[in-house]
CSV table of C-alpha atoms in Angstrom, one decimal:
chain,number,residue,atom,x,y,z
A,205,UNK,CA,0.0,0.0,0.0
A,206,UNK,CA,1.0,3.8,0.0
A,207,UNK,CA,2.8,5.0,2.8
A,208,UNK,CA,5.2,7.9,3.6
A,209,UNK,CA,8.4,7.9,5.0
A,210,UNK,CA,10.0,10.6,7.3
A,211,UNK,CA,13.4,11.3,8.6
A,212,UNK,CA,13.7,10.3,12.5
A,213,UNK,CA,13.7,13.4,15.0
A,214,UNK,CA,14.0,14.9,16.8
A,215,UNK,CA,15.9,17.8,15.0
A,216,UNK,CA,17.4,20.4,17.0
A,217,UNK,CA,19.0,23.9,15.4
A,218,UNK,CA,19.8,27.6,16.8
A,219,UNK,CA,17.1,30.0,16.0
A,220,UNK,CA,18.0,31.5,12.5
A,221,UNK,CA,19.3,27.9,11.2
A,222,UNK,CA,18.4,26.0,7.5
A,223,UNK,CA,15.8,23.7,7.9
A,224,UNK,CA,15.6,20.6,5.9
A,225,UNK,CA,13.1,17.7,6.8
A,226,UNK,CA,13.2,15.3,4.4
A,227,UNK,CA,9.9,13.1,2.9
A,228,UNK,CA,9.8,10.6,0.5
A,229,UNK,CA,6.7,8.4,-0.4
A,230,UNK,CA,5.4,5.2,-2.2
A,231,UNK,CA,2.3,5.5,-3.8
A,232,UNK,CA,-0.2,4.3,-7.4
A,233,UNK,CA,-0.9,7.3,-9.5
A,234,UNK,CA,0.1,10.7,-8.5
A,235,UNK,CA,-1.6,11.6,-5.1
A,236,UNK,CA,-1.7,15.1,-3.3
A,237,UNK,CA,0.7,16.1,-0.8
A,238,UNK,CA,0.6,17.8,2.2
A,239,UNK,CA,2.7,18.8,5.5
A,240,UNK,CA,1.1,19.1,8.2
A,241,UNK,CA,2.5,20.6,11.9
A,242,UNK,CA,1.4,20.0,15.5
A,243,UNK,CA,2.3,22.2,18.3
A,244,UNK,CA,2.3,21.1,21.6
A,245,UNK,CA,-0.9,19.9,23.1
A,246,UNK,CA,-3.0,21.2,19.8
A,247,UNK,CA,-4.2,19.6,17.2
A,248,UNK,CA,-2.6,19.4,13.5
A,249,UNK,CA,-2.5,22.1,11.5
A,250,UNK,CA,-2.2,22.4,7.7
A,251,UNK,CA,0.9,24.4,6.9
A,252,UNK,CA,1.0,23.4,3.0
A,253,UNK,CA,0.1,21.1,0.2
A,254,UNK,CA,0.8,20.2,-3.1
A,255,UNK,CA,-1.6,18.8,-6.0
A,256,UNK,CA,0.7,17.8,-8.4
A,257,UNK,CA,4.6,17.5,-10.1
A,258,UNK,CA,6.4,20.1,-10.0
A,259,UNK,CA,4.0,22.0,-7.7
A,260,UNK,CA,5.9,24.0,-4.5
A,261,UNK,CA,3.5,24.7,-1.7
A,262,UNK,CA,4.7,27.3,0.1
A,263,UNK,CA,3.3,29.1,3.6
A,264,UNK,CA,4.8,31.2,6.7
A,265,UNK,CA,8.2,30.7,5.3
A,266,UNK,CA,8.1,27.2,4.9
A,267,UNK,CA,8.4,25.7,1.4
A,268,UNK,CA,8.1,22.0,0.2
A,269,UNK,CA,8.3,21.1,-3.9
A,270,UNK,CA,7.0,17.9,-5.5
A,271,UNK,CA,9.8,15.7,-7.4
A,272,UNK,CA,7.7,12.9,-8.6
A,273,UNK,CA,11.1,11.7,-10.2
A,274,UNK,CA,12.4,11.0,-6.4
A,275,UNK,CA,9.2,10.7,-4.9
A,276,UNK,CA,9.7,12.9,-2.3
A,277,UNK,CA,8.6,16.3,-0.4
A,278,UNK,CA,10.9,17.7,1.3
A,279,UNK,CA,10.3,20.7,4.1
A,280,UNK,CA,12.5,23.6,3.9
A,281,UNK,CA,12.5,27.0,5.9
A,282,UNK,CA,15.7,29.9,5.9
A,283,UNK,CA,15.6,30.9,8.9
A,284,UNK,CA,14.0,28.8,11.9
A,285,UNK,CA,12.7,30.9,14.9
A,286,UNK,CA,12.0,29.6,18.5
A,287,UNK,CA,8.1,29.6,18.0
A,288,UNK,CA,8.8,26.8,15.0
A,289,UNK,CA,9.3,24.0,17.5
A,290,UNK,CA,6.7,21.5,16.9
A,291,UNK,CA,6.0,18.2,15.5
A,292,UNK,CA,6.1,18.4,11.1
A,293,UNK,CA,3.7,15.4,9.4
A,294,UNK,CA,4.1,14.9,5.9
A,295,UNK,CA,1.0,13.0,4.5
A,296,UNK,CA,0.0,12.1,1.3
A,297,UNK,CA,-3.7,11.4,-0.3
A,298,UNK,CA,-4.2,7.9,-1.6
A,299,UNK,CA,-6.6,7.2,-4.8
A,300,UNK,CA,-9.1,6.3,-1.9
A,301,UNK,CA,-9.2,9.8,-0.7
A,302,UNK,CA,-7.5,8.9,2.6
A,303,UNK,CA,-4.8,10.9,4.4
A,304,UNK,CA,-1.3,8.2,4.9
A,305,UNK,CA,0.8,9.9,7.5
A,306,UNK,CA,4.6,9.6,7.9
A,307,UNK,CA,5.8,9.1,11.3
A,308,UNK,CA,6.7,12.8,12.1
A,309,UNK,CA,9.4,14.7,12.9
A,310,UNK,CA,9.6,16.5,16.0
A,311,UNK,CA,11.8,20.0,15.7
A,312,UNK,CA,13.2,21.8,18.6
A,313,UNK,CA,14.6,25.4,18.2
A,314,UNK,CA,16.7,26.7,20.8
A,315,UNK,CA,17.3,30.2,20.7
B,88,UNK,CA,-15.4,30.7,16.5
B,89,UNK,CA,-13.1,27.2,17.1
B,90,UNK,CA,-13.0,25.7,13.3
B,91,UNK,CA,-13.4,21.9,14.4
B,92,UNK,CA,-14.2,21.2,18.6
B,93,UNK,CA,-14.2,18.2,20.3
B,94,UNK,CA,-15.6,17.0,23.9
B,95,UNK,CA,-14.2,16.3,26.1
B,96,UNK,CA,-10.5,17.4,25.9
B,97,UNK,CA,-9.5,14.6,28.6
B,98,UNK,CA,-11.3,11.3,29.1
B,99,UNK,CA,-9.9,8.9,32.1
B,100,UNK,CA,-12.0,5.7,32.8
B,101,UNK,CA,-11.5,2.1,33.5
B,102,UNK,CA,-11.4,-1.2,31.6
B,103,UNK,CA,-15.0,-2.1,30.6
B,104,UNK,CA,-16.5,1.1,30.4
B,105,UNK,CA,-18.2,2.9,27.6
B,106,UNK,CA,-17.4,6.2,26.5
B,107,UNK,CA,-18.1,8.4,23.6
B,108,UNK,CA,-16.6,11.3,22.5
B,109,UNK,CA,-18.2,14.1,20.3
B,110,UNK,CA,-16.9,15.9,17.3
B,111,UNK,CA,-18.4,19.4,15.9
B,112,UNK,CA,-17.0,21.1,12.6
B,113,UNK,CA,-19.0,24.2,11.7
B,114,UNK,CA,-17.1,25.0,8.3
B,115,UNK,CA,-19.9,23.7,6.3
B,116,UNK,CA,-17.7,20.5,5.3
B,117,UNK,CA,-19.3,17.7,3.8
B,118,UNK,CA,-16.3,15.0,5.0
B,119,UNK,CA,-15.9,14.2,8.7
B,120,UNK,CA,-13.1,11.8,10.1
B,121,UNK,CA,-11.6,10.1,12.9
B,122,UNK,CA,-8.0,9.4,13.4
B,123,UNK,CA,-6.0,7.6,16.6
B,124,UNK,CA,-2.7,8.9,17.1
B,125,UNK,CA,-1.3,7.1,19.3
B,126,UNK,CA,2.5,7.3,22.0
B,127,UNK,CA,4.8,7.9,19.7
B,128,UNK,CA,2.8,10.3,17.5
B,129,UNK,CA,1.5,7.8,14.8
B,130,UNK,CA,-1.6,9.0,13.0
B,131,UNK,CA,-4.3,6.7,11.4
B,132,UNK,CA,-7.0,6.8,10.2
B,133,UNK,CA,-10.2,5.1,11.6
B,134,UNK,CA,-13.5,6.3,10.0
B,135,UNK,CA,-14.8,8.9,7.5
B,136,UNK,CA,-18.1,10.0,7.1
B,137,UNK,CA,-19.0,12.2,3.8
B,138,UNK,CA,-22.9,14.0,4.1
B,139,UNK,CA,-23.9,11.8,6.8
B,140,UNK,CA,-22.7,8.1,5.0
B,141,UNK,CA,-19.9,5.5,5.8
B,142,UNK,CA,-16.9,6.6,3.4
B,143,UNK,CA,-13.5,5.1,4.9
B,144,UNK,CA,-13.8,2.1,8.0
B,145,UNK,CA,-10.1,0.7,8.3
B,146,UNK,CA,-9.9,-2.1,10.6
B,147,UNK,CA,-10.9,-1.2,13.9
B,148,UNK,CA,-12.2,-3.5,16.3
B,149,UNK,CA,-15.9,-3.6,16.4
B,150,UNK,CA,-16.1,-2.1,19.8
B,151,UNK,CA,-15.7,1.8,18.2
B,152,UNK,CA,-18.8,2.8,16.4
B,153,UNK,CA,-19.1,6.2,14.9
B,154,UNK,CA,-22.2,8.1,14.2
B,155,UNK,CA,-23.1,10.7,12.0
B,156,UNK,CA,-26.8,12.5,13.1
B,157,UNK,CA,-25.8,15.4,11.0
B,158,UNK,CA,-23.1,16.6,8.8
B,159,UNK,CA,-21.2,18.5,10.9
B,160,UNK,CA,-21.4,16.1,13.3
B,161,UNK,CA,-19.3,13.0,13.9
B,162,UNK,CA,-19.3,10.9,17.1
B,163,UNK,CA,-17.6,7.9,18.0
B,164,UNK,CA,-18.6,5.4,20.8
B,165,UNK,CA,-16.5,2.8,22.5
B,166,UNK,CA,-17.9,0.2,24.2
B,167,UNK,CA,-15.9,-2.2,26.5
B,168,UNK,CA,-13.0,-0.5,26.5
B,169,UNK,CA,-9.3,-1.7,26.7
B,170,UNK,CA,-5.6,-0.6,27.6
B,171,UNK,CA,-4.9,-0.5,24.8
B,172,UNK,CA,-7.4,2.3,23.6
B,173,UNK,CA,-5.5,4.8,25.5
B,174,UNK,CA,-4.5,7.2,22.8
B,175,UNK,CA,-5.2,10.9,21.5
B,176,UNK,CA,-8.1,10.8,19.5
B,177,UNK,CA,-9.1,13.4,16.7
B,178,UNK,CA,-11.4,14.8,14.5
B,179,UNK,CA,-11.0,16.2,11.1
B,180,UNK,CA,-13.3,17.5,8.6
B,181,UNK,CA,-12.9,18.7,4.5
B,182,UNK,CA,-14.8,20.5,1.8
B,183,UNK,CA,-14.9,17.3,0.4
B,184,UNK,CA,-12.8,14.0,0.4
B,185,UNK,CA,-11.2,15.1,-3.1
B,186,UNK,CA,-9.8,18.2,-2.6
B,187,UNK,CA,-8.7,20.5,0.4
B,188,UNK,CA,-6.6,19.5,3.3
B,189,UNK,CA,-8.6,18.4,6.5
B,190,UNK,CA,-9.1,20.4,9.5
B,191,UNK,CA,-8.0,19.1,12.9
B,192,UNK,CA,-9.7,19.5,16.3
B,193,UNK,CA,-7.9,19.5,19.4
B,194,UNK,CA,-7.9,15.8,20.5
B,195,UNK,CA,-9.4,13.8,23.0
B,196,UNK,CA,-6.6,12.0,25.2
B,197,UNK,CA,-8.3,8.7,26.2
B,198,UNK,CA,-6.7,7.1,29.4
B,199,UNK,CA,-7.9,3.7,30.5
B,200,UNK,CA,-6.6,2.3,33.4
């Protein structure tokens, strides 16, 4: 079946740092893609998506592009700030319209 | 105006009991869902409900029954349950199951001891 694979957290930069969290997936056809974040104690929040190849989804400074030619979706940001620190999901939607979601990532900014 | 609520926020009971938990979405979505995350963060899905019908039942154990009076309603019911239910349980909801990203509510943290 489909499924998505993320790199193992927890990730821990200095505020201002390059983020990269990397996301690849397995899937039939071309399904939509999404990250997703979860701040402490909340539940998850949509930060971007992306419907197709090629496509970069892009929102608060975060910024993820689909390569359907190595299957992944990676999350990128410049410049990281303290109020980042959460837990990233990357997700993708199978042909049967349900969300398959990696294992997460957990980021920690330290200022 | 909260997007997608959820009671209760924290649900402690023992083995055997029966609990439900209700989920509200007052986006005028069509597609509701339920998903069990559980220790270490994994997400899946359990049910989804689009205008009211049965879309999306992985395999649950019998024992959690979800029920749909209205669309922007979704509750689900657990009856007899186990340790092993103990998990953060959320709703979602979409425009539609096609398009869109879901909305999240806050989670129900089921504890049974």
């Amino acid at each position: 079946g489909d499924s998505v694979t993320q790199m193992e957290g927890p990730v821990t930069l200095s505020e201002e740092a390059f983020l990269t969290i990397n996301c690849t997936y397995t899937a039939t056809g071309y399904p939509s893609l999404f990250w997703y974040v979860q701040y402490p104690g909340e539940g998850l929040q949509l930060l971007l998506k992306a419907t197709k190849a090629d496509d970069k989804g892009s929102n608060k400074g975060f910024e993820a592009t689909y390569r359907k030619e190595t299957t992944s979706f990676h999350l990128e940001k410049g410049s990281v700030q303290v109020s980042d620190s959460a837990v990233y999901f990357c997700a993708l939607r199978d042909s049967s319209y349900k969300l398959i979601f990696g294992s997460g990532t957990r980021l920690l900014v330290r200022p | 105006d909260t997007a997608v609520s959820q009671t209760p926020k924290y649900l402690v009971t023992q083995m055997g009991n029966d609990k439900s938990i209700k989920c509200e979405q007052n986006l005028g979505h069509d597609t509701m869902y339920w998903y069990k995350q559980d220790s270490k963060k994994f997400l899946k899905i359990m049910f989804s409900y689009n205008n009211k019908e049965l879309i999306i039942n992985e395999t649950v154990p019998n024992r959690f029954s979800p029920k749909s009076p209205d669309k922007a309603h979704l509750n689900l019911h657990i009856n007899s349950l186990e340790l092993g239910d103990s998990a953060v349980y959320f709703c979602a909801s979409s425009q539609d199951r096609q398009v869109g990203g879901q909305y999240f509510g806050p989670g129900t943290r089921l504890t049974v001891t």
